[in-house]
Amino acid sequence: MDAKNLTIKQAHELLISKKMSVLELVEAVLKVADGARDLNAYLEIFDDVREQVEVAQKMIDDGRSTMMTGIPIAMKDNILIKGKIASASSKMLENYTATYDAFVTKKLRDAGAVFIGRTNMDEFAMGGSTENSAFGVTKNPHDKTRVPGGSSGGSAAALASGSALGALGTDTGGSIRQPAAFCGVVGLKPTYGSVSRSGIIAMASSLDQAGPFAKTVEDAEIIFDCIKGYDPMDSTSEPAGESPDFVSSDERLGRNPDNLAKKEPKKPKVIGVPTEFVNAKGVDPRVLKNFEESIEKMKKLGYEVKEINLASLKQGLSIYYILMPAEVSSNLARFDGVRYGYHANGANLLDDYMRSRGEGFGGEVRRRILLGTYVLSSGYYDAYYSKAVAAREVIKKTLEVAFRDVDIIATPTTPTPAFRIGEKSSDPLQMYLADIFTVPVNIAGVPAISIPSGFVEEGDALLPLGIQFIAPHFGEDALFATGKDFEKMLGDNNI
Amino acid sequence: MAIELKDIEHLAGLARIAVSDNEKKTLQHDLEDILAYVSQISNEGYDIGMPEVGEPRNVMRADDEPHESGMFTEDILAQAPVRDGNRVFVKKIL
């Protein structure tokens, strides 16, 4: 069995036809993970894998299996699994044991998935390289001198190295799509509200969304189908029609629900390309060339390509780096060294707080909390936070208007291929600029997928690139349809 | 965007984060850089009229059928850095 290249779909077929046992599959994957330890993708391989394997095998033997039964999955370290440490790669939560399952964990557990281990990340999901982890950087499997991207870099590297068949990450400004692009795998940021945030360590709650990493678009769809759904424990979870008091966003906004609430997946035909936005300063010419070639290929597949103007998306980064730290400063106020997490003993209670937070949080987290405190403070609130909130509406509107003419919007996922470890770590602003194509998606709350689109040569290494497809709210079906077309055309170069 | 050291100290105080003198200087520089960049947003005159607001719906759990008392107490208290019997221990406030 070639565990490295095995997809979830293939593994599922082997499992239910009894050509392979769950134990054989999991042991093969664990062997690959053991051989890839130097990547530092996993923070911990769980010690109860064998028990999980037995549960999964029983489900299959009893004919109760799902597509995810027996599938070895890697979990980002900010997703709670009851009884396991969830550290968010922070010293603050180094010894924190989750007291309950996240919604997505429960969904996967009920489906019979096998949690292999928890993966490294940028501390509290803040960063684009995993260099901000309190437990060392993760290395890119394609070139170990380079970063895997971030913040879900461990999940991307684990999957790309074959140390799992699928992985979960979280995406606040690109943290699934960017590492997926850097590591040559598929990464999906679902529509805001389609996957519950319950049990996911919060970073910026109006932007955070959990989603899958997978080797193929089809596998990403399988994981997404398993983890999505309404959850009363997340107040922004979208009750997808089944709840009696459900009012869709379109009805709420007085729009014609027929346009968006399309149940039967309509095959996307028109791709919008925001040429001016894509040709932003600092985008690697090789990335642009690869993107243009990809668009040409889509034309050959019969897609109509339309030029669109998304100039206002340029404001995305500014909006993001105001709203996100503002929400971070508020969300991370809960870490006080009193109820759980790192505690440092000071002269009095205030001193306990100051020291616990000063010592427990890493540099980037401290920087963002202070930045958020600044943009929310009296006298600056109007100049920053309220302006960003208003500008966010402009981005939403811009995309809404664009989607009247096109079914899908395409951009490169990242402005460059994976950069070197240490290259940007001393300049936070440079690091932030790498999010230019991914943040507008979170700001608008729409879904987007990154799919491997080829490679660039860099020294001896071939570094993967990704193309990003964006769809309107709840348009994941369109992303999967277009993604599968694109993937099929590229052939087998993406695994 | 001029940020002074005393601004950093003030922010660190508000955020309840102890920051070393060395780090204050780095933070001063970083915050200036980042704020200069995000200030672009202030230069654009946005006018989108009234923001779209959704219909309110109740997102809270109904106040009935509570879980069995004490079900989660031990799990939660086990995470507290300092506990005293069935409570989290903190230093005297007043």
Coordinates of C-alpha atoms in Angstrom, one line a residue, chain A:
Chain A
M1 CA 0.0 0.0 0.0
D2 CA 1.3 3.4 -0.9
A3 CA 0.1 5.4 2.1
K4 CA 1.6 8.6 0.9
N5 CA -0.5 8.8 -2.2
L6 CA -3.6 7.1 -1.0
T7 CA -6.8 9.3 -1.0
I8 CA -9.7 9.1 1.4
K9 CA -11.9 7.8 -1.3
Q10 CA -9.5 5.0 -2.3
A11 CA -8.9 4.1 1.4
H12 CA -12.6 4.0 2.0
E13 CA -13.1 1.6 -0.9
L14 CA -10.3 -0.7 0.3
L15 CA -11.7 -0.6 3.9
I16 CA -15.3 -1.5 3.1
S17 CA -14.3 -4.2 0.6
K18 CA -12.1 -5.6 3.4
K19 CA -9.0 -5.5 1.2
M20 CA -7.4 -3.6 4.0
S21 CA -8.0 -3.3 7.7
V22 CA -8.2 0.0 9.6
L23 CA -5.1 -1.2 11.6
E24 CA -3.1 -1.8 8.4
L25 CA -4.0 1.6 7.1
V26 CA -3.3 3.5 10.3
E27 CA 0.0 1.7 10.9
A28 CA 1.1 2.5 7.4
V29 CA 0.3 6.1 7.9
L30 CA 2.0 6.2 11.4
K31 CA 5.1 4.7 9.8
V32 CA 5.2 7.5 7.3
A33 CA 4.7 10.0 10.1
D34 CA 7.6 8.4 12.1
G35 CA 9.9 8.8 9.1
A36 CA 8.9 12.5 8.7
R37 CA 9.5 13.5 12.3
D38 CA 12.2 16.0 11.3
L39 CA 9.4 18.1 9.7
N40 CA 8.0 18.9 13.2
A41 CA 4.5 18.7 11.7
Y42 CA 3.0 16.8 14.7
L43 CA 3.3 18.2 18.3
E44 CA 2.0 14.9 19.6
I45 CA 1.0 11.5 18.2
F46 CA -1.9 10.2 20.3
D47 CA -1.5 7.2 22.5
D48 CA -5.1 5.9 22.0
V49 CA -4.9 5.4 18.3
R50 CA -5.3 1.7 18.7
E51 CA -8.5 2.1 20.6
Q52 CA -9.9 4.4 18.0
V53 CA -8.9 1.9 15.3
E54 CA -10.9 -0.8 17.1
V55 CA -14.0 1.4 17.2
A56 CA -13.7 2.2 13.5
Q57 CA -13.1 -1.4 12.5
K58 CA -16.2 -2.4 14.4
M59 CA -18.2 0.2 12.6
I60 CA -17.1 -1.2 9.3
D61 CA -17.7 -4.8 10.4
D62 CA -21.2 -3.9 11.6
G63 CA -22.0 -2.2 8.3
R64 CA -22.3 1.2 10.0
S65 CA -19.4 2.9 8.2
T66 CA -19.3 6.4 6.7
M67 CA -16.9 7.8 4.2
M68 CA -14.7 8.9 7.1
T69 CA -14.7 5.6 9.1
G70 CA -11.1 4.5 9.8
I71 CA -9.6 7.5 8.0
P72 CA -6.5 8.8 9.8
I73 CA -6.9 12.5 10.4
A74 CA -4.5 15.2 11.7
M75 CA -6.0 17.9 13.9
K76 CA -4.7 21.4 14.3
D77 CA -3.7 22.1 17.9
N78 CA -6.4 24.7 18.4
I79 CA -9.3 22.3 17.9
L80 CA -10.4 20.6 21.2
I81 CA -10.4 16.9 21.6
K82 CA -11.7 15.9 25.0
G83 CA -8.9 14.6 27.2
K84 CA -6.2 15.7 24.9
I85 CA -3.9 18.7 25.2
A86 CA -4.9 21.6 23.0
S87 CA -2.1 24.2 23.3
A88 CA -2.7 26.4 20.2
S89 CA 1.1 26.1 20.1
S90 CA 1.4 28.5 23.0
K91 CA 3.2 28.3 26.3
M92 CA 0.0 29.7 27.7
L93 CA -1.9 26.5 27.0
E94 CA 1.1 24.0 27.0
N95 CA -0.6 21.9 29.7
Y96 CA -4.2 22.6 29.0
T97 CA -6.3 19.5 28.6
A98 CA -9.6 20.0 26.6
T99 CA -12.6 19.4 28.8
Y100 CA -15.0 18.8 25.8
D101 CA -15.0 18.0 22.1
A102 CA -15.2 20.7 19.5
F103 CA -18.2 20.3 17.2
V104 CA -16.0 19.3 14.3
T105 CA -14.2 16.8 16.6
K106 CA -17.5 15.2 17.5
K107 CA -18.7 15.1 13.9
L108 CA -15.5 13.3 12.9
R109 CA -15.5 11.0 15.9
D110 CA -19.2 10.0 15.3
A111 CA -18.2 9.3 11.7
G112 CA -15.5 6.9 12.9
A113 CA -12.4 9.0 11.9
V114 CA -9.1 8.2 13.6
F115 CA -7.3 11.1 15.2
I116 CA -3.6 10.5 14.7
G117 CA -2.3 13.5 16.5
R118 CA -2.3 17.3 16.9
T119 CA -0.3 19.5 14.6
N120 CA 1.9 22.5 15.0
M121 CA 0.7 26.0 14.1
D122 CA 1.5 29.6 14.6
E123 CA 0.7 30.5 18.2
F124 CA -3.1 31.1 18.6
A125 CA -3.2 30.9 14.7
M126 CA -1.4 34.2 14.4
G127 CA 1.1 34.0 11.6
G128 CA 1.7 32.6 8.1
S129 CA 4.7 30.4 8.6
T130 CA 4.5 28.4 11.9
E131 CA 7.6 30.3 13.0
N132 CA 5.5 31.8 15.8
S133 CA 4.9 28.4 17.4
A134 CA 6.2 28.1 21.0
F135 CA 7.4 24.5 20.0
G136 CA 9.6 25.2 17.0
V137 CA 9.0 25.8 13.3
T138 CA 7.5 23.2 11.0
K139 CA 9.5 22.5 7.8
N140 CA 8.0 22.4 4.3
P141 CA 8.2 18.8 3.0
H142 CA 9.1 20.1 -0.5
D143 CA 12.1 22.0 0.8
K144 CA 13.1 21.7 4.4
T145 CA 14.8 25.1 4.4
R146 CA 11.4 26.7 3.8
V147 CA 8.3 27.3 5.8
P148 CA 5.1 25.2 5.2
G149 CA 3.0 28.4 5.5
G150 CA 0.6 29.0 8.3
S151 CA -1.0 29.3 10.6
S152 CA -2.1 25.7 9.9
G153 CA 1.4 24.7 8.7
G154 CA 1.6 21.5 10.7
S155 CA -1.6 20.2 9.2
A156 CA -0.5 21.0 5.7
A157 CA 2.9 19.5 6.1
A158 CA 1.6 16.4 7.8
L159 CA -0.8 15.8 4.9
A160 CA 1.7 16.7 2.2
S161 CA 4.3 14.2 3.7
G162 CA 1.7 11.4 3.7
S163 CA 1.5 11.4 7.6
A164 CA -2.3 11.6 7.4
L165 CA -5.0 11.1 4.8
G166 CA -6.8 14.4 5.7
A167 CA -6.3 17.2 8.2
L168 CA -8.3 20.0 9.8
G169 CA -7.1 23.5 10.1
T170 CA -8.6 26.9 10.8
D171 CA -8.6 29.9 8.5
T172 CA -8.9 33.5 9.8
G173 CA -7.1 35.3 7.0
G174 CA -5.7 32.5 4.8
S175 CA -4.4 30.0 7.4
I176 CA -5.8 27.0 5.5
R177 CA -5.4 28.1 1.9
Q178 CA -1.9 29.6 2.2
P179 CA -0.2 26.5 3.7
A180 CA -2.2 24.3 1.3
A181 CA -0.7 26.3 -1.6
F182 CA 2.9 26.2 0.0
C183 CA 2.7 22.4 0.6
G184 CA 0.9 21.4 -2.7
V185 CA -2.4 20.2 -1.2
V186 CA -6.0 21.2 -1.4
G187 CA -7.3 23.5 1.3
L188 CA -10.9 24.8 1.8
K189 CA -12.1 27.8 3.8
P190 CA -15.8 27.2 4.1
T191 CA -18.5 29.9 4.2
Y192 CA -18.6 31.7 7.5
G193 CA -21.3 30.0 9.6
S194 CA -21.3 26.6 7.7
V195 CA -18.9 24.9 10.1
S196 CA -19.4 25.5 13.9
R197 CA -16.7 27.3 15.8
S198 CA -17.6 25.6 19.1
G199 CA -14.6 24.1 20.7
I200 CA -12.1 25.9 18.4
I201 CA -9.8 28.3 20.3
A202 CA -10.9 31.7 19.2
M203 CA -8.7 34.2 17.4
A204 CA -10.9 36.7 15.6
S205 CA -14.4 35.4 15.9
S206 CA -16.0 37.2 13.0
L207 CA -13.4 35.8 10.6
D208 CA -12.5 32.3 12.0
Q209 CA -13.6 29.2 10.2
A210 CA -12.4 25.6 10.4
G211 CA -12.0 23.5 7.3
P212 CA -10.2 20.6 5.6
F213 CA -6.9 19.9 4.0
A214 CA -6.9 17.0 1.6
K215 CA -5.0 15.5 -1.3
T216 CA -7.8 15.9 -3.8
V217 CA -10.9 18.2 -4.1
E218 CA -13.1 15.1 -3.8
D219 CA -11.5 14.3 -0.4
A220 CA -11.9 17.9 0.8
E221 CA -15.6 17.6 -0.1
I222 CA -15.9 14.4 1.9
I223 CA -14.3 16.0 5.0
F224 CA -16.4 19.2 4.6
D225 CA -19.6 17.1 4.3
C226 CA -18.7 15.4 7.5
I227 CA -17.9 18.5 9.6
K228 CA -20.4 21.1 8.3
G229 CA -23.8 21.7 9.9
Y230 CA -25.9 23.8 12.3
D231 CA -24.7 23.9 15.9
P232 CA -26.7 25.7 18.6
M233 CA -23.4 26.1 20.5
D234 CA -22.2 28.6 17.9
S235 CA -24.4 31.7 17.7
T236 CA -23.2 32.4 14.2
S237 CA -23.8 28.9 12.9
E238 CA -26.2 29.0 10.0
P239 CA -29.3 26.9 10.5
A240 CA -29.4 25.4 7.0
G241 CA -33.1 25.3 6.5
E242 CA -33.9 22.6 9.0
S243 CA -34.7 24.8 11.9
P244 CA -38.2 26.3 11.9
D245 CA -37.0 29.8 12.9
F246 CA -34.4 29.8 10.1
V247 CA -34.3 32.9 8.0
S248 CA -31.6 32.8 5.3
S249 CA -29.3 35.7 5.0
D250 CA -31.0 36.6 1.7
E251 CA -34.4 36.7 3.2
R252 CA -33.1 38.7 6.0
L253 CA -31.6 41.2 3.7
G254 CA -34.6 41.3 1.5
R255 CA -32.8 39.8 -1.5
N256 CA -34.3 37.3 -3.8
P257 CA -33.5 33.9 -2.2
D258 CA -33.7 32.1 -5.5
N259 CA -30.4 33.6 -6.6
L260 CA -28.4 32.2 -3.8
A261 CA -30.3 29.4 -2.1
K262 CA -29.8 27.1 -5.0
K263 CA -30.1 23.6 -3.7
E264 CA -29.4 21.7 -6.9
P265 CA -25.7 22.4 -7.7
K266 CA -25.6 24.5 -10.8
K267 CA -22.5 23.9 -12.8
P268 CA -20.3 27.0 -12.8
K269 CA -19.6 28.4 -16.2
V270 CA -18.2 31.9 -15.8
I271 CA -14.9 32.7 -14.1
G272 CA -14.1 36.2 -13.1
V273 CA -10.5 37.4 -13.1
P274 CA -9.7 40.6 -11.3
T275 CA -6.5 41.3 -13.3
E276 CA -5.7 44.6 -11.7
F277 CA -6.0 43.2 -8.1
V278 CA -4.0 40.1 -9.0
N279 CA -1.1 42.2 -10.5
A280 CA -0.5 43.9 -7.2
K281 CA 2.9 45.1 -6.1
G282 CA 5.1 42.3 -4.8
V283 CA 3.5 39.4 -6.7
D284 CA 6.2 37.0 -8.0
P285 CA 6.2 37.1 -11.9
R286 CA 6.3 33.3 -11.8
V287 CA 3.1 33.2 -9.8
L288 CA 1.4 35.5 -12.3
K289 CA 2.6 33.3 -15.2
N290 CA 1.3 30.2 -13.6
F291 CA -2.0 31.9 -12.9
E292 CA -2.4 33.1 -16.4
E293 CA -1.6 29.6 -17.7
S294 CA -4.2 28.1 -15.3
I295 CA -6.8 30.6 -16.6
E296 CA -6.0 29.6 -20.2
K297 CA -6.5 26.0 -19.3
M298 CA -9.9 26.8 -17.8
K299 CA -10.9 28.5 -21.1
K300 CA -9.9 25.3 -22.9
L301 CA -12.2 23.4 -20.6
G302 CA -15.1 25.6 -21.8
Y303 CA -15.2 28.1 -19.0
E304 CA -16.0 31.7 -20.0
V305 CA -13.4 34.1 -18.5
K306 CA -14.6 37.6 -17.6
E307 CA -12.4 40.5 -16.6
I308 CA -13.8 42.0 -13.3
N309 CA -12.8 45.0 -11.3
L310 CA -12.3 44.3 -7.6
A311 CA -10.1 47.4 -6.8
S312 CA -11.7 47.8 -3.4
L313 CA -10.2 44.4 -2.4
K314 CA -6.9 46.1 -2.1
Q315 CA -8.2 47.6 1.1
G316 CA -8.6 44.1 2.4
L317 CA -5.3 43.9 4.2
S318 CA -5.8 47.2 6.0
I319 CA -9.3 46.2 7.1
Y320 CA -8.0 42.8 8.2
Y321 CA -5.1 44.2 10.3
I322 CA -7.5 46.4 12.2
L323 CA -10.5 44.1 12.7
M324 CA -8.4 41.0 13.5
P325 CA -6.2 42.5 16.2
A326 CA -9.2 44.2 17.7
E327 CA -11.0 40.9 18.1
V328 CA -7.8 39.2 19.2
S329 CA -7.3 41.7 22.0
S330 CA -10.8 41.0 23.2
N331 CA -10.8 37.2 22.7
L332 CA -7.5 36.7 24.4
A333 CA -8.5 38.7 27.5
R334 CA -9.8 35.3 28.9
F335 CA -6.2 34.0 29.4
D336 CA -5.6 35.4 32.9
G337 CA -3.6 32.6 34.6
V338 CA -6.5 32.1 37.0
R339 CA -8.9 29.5 35.6
Y340 CA -6.7 27.6 33.3
G341 CA -3.4 28.0 31.4
Y342 CA -0.1 29.4 32.3
H343 CA 0.2 31.0 35.7
A344 CA 3.1 33.1 37.0
N345 CA 3.1 34.2 40.6
G346 CA 3.4 37.9 41.2
A347 CA 3.2 40.2 44.2
N348 CA -0.6 40.7 43.9
L349 CA -3.5 39.7 41.6
L350 CA -2.7 42.4 39.0
D351 CA 0.9 41.3 39.0
D352 CA -0.2 37.7 38.4
Y353 CA -2.2 38.8 35.4
M354 CA 0.7 41.0 34.0
R355 CA 3.3 38.3 34.4
S356 CA 1.1 35.3 33.4
R357 CA 0.2 37.1 30.1
G358 CA 3.6 38.6 29.6
E359 CA 5.3 35.2 29.9
G360 CA 2.6 33.0 28.6
F361 CA 2.1 34.8 25.2
G362 CA 4.7 34.9 22.5
G363 CA 5.9 38.0 20.7
E364 CA 3.5 38.0 17.8
V365 CA 0.5 37.5 20.1
R366 CA 1.6 40.3 22.4
R367 CA 2.1 42.5 19.4
R368 CA -1.4 41.9 18.0
I369 CA -3.1 42.3 21.4
L370 CA -1.4 45.7 21.8
L371 CA -2.3 46.7 18.3
G372 CA -5.9 45.7 18.9
T373 CA -6.0 47.5 22.2
Y374 CA -4.7 50.6 20.3
V375 CA -7.3 50.6 17.5
L376 CA -10.1 50.1 20.0
S377 CA -9.0 52.7 22.5
S378 CA -10.7 56.0 23.0
G379 CA -9.7 58.6 20.5
Y380 CA -8.6 56.1 17.9
Y381 CA -11.7 53.9 17.6
D382 CA -13.3 56.1 15.0
A383 CA -10.2 56.5 13.0
Y384 CA -9.5 52.7 12.8
Y385 CA -12.2 50.3 14.0
S386 CA -15.3 52.0 12.7
K387 CA -13.7 52.8 9.4
A388 CA -12.7 49.2 9.0
V389 CA -16.2 48.0 9.8
A390 CA -17.6 50.3 7.2
A391 CA -15.0 49.3 4.6
R392 CA -15.8 45.6 5.3
E393 CA -19.3 46.3 4.0
V394 CA -17.8 47.7 0.8
I395 CA -15.8 44.5 0.2
K396 CA -18.9 42.4 0.8
K397 CA -20.9 44.6 -1.6
T398 CA -18.1 44.5 -4.2
L399 CA -18.1 40.7 -4.2
E400 CA -21.9 40.5 -4.2
V401 CA -22.0 42.7 -7.3
A402 CA -19.2 40.8 -9.0
F403 CA -21.1 37.5 -8.4
R404 CA -24.0 38.8 -10.4
D405 CA -21.9 38.3 -13.5
V406 CA -19.6 35.5 -12.7
D407 CA -20.0 32.1 -10.9
I408 CA -16.4 31.9 -9.5
I409 CA -13.6 34.3 -8.9
A410 CA -10.1 33.2 -9.5
T411 CA -6.8 34.6 -8.0
P412 CA -3.5 33.1 -7.1
T413 CA -3.6 31.8 -3.5
T414 CA -0.4 33.5 -2.5
P415 CA 1.8 36.2 -4.0
T416 CA 5.0 34.0 -3.8
P417 CA 5.9 30.4 -3.3
A418 CA 7.0 29.2 0.2
F419 CA 9.7 31.5 1.6
R420 CA 12.7 30.6 3.6
I421 CA 12.6 30.0 7.3
G422 CA 13.6 33.2 9.0
E423 CA 13.2 35.3 5.8
K424 CA 10.3 37.4 7.1
S425 CA 10.2 36.6 10.8
S426 CA 11.8 39.9 11.8
D427 CA 9.5 42.1 9.8
P428 CA 5.8 41.6 10.7
L429 CA 4.5 43.9 8.0
Q430 CA 6.2 41.9 5.2
M431 CA 4.7 38.8 6.7
Y432 CA 1.3 40.3 6.7
L433 CA 1.5 41.3 3.0
A434 CA 1.6 37.6 2.1
D435 CA -2.1 37.4 3.0
I436 CA -3.2 39.8 0.2
F437 CA -5.3 37.4 -1.8
T438 CA -6.7 35.4 1.0
V439 CA -8.0 38.0 3.6
P440 CA -10.8 39.6 1.5
V441 CA -12.5 36.1 1.5
N442 CA -12.7 36.0 5.3
I443 CA -13.7 39.7 5.5
A444 CA -16.7 38.9 3.2
G445 CA -17.4 35.5 4.8
V446 CA -17.5 33.7 1.4
P447 CA -16.0 30.3 0.8
A448 CA -12.7 29.7 -1.1
I449 CA -10.5 26.8 -2.0
S450 CA -6.9 26.5 -2.9
I451 CA -5.9 23.9 -5.4
P452 CA -2.3 23.0 -6.5
S453 CA -1.7 24.6 -9.8
G454 CA 1.9 23.7 -10.6
F455 CA 5.5 24.2 -9.4
V456 CA 8.3 26.7 -9.7
E457 CA 11.9 25.6 -9.6
E458 CA 14.0 27.1 -6.8
G459 CA 17.5 25.6 -6.6
D460 CA 17.1 21.8 -6.3
A461 CA 13.5 22.0 -5.1
L462 CA 10.2 22.2 -6.9
L463 CA 8.0 24.6 -4.9
P464 CA 4.2 24.2 -5.2
L465 CA 1.9 27.0 -6.2
G466 CA -1.9 27.2 -5.7
I467 CA -4.8 28.8 -7.4
Q468 CA -7.7 30.2 -5.3
F469 CA -11.3 29.8 -6.4
I470 CA -13.9 32.0 -4.6
A471 CA -17.7 31.4 -4.6
P472 CA -20.7 33.3 -3.2
H473 CA -21.9 32.4 0.3
F474 CA -22.7 28.7 0.6
G475 CA -21.4 28.1 -2.9
E476 CA -19.0 25.3 -1.8
D477 CA -20.6 23.0 -4.5
A478 CA -19.5 25.4 -7.2
L479 CA -15.9 25.3 -5.8
F480 CA -15.9 21.5 -5.8
A481 CA -17.2 21.3 -9.3
T482 CA -14.8 23.8 -10.7
G483 CA -12.0 22.4 -8.6
K484 CA -12.5 18.9 -9.8
D485 CA -12.4 20.1 -13.4
F486 CA -9.2 22.0 -12.8
E487 CA -7.6 19.1 -11.0
K488 CA -8.5 16.6 -13.7
M489 CA -6.9 18.8 -16.3
L490 CA -3.6 19.2 -14.4
G491 CA -3.4 15.4 -14.2
D492 CA -1.5 13.7 -11.5
N493 CA 1.0 16.4 -10.6
N494 CA -0.8 17.5 -7.5
I495 CA -0.3 14.7 -5.1

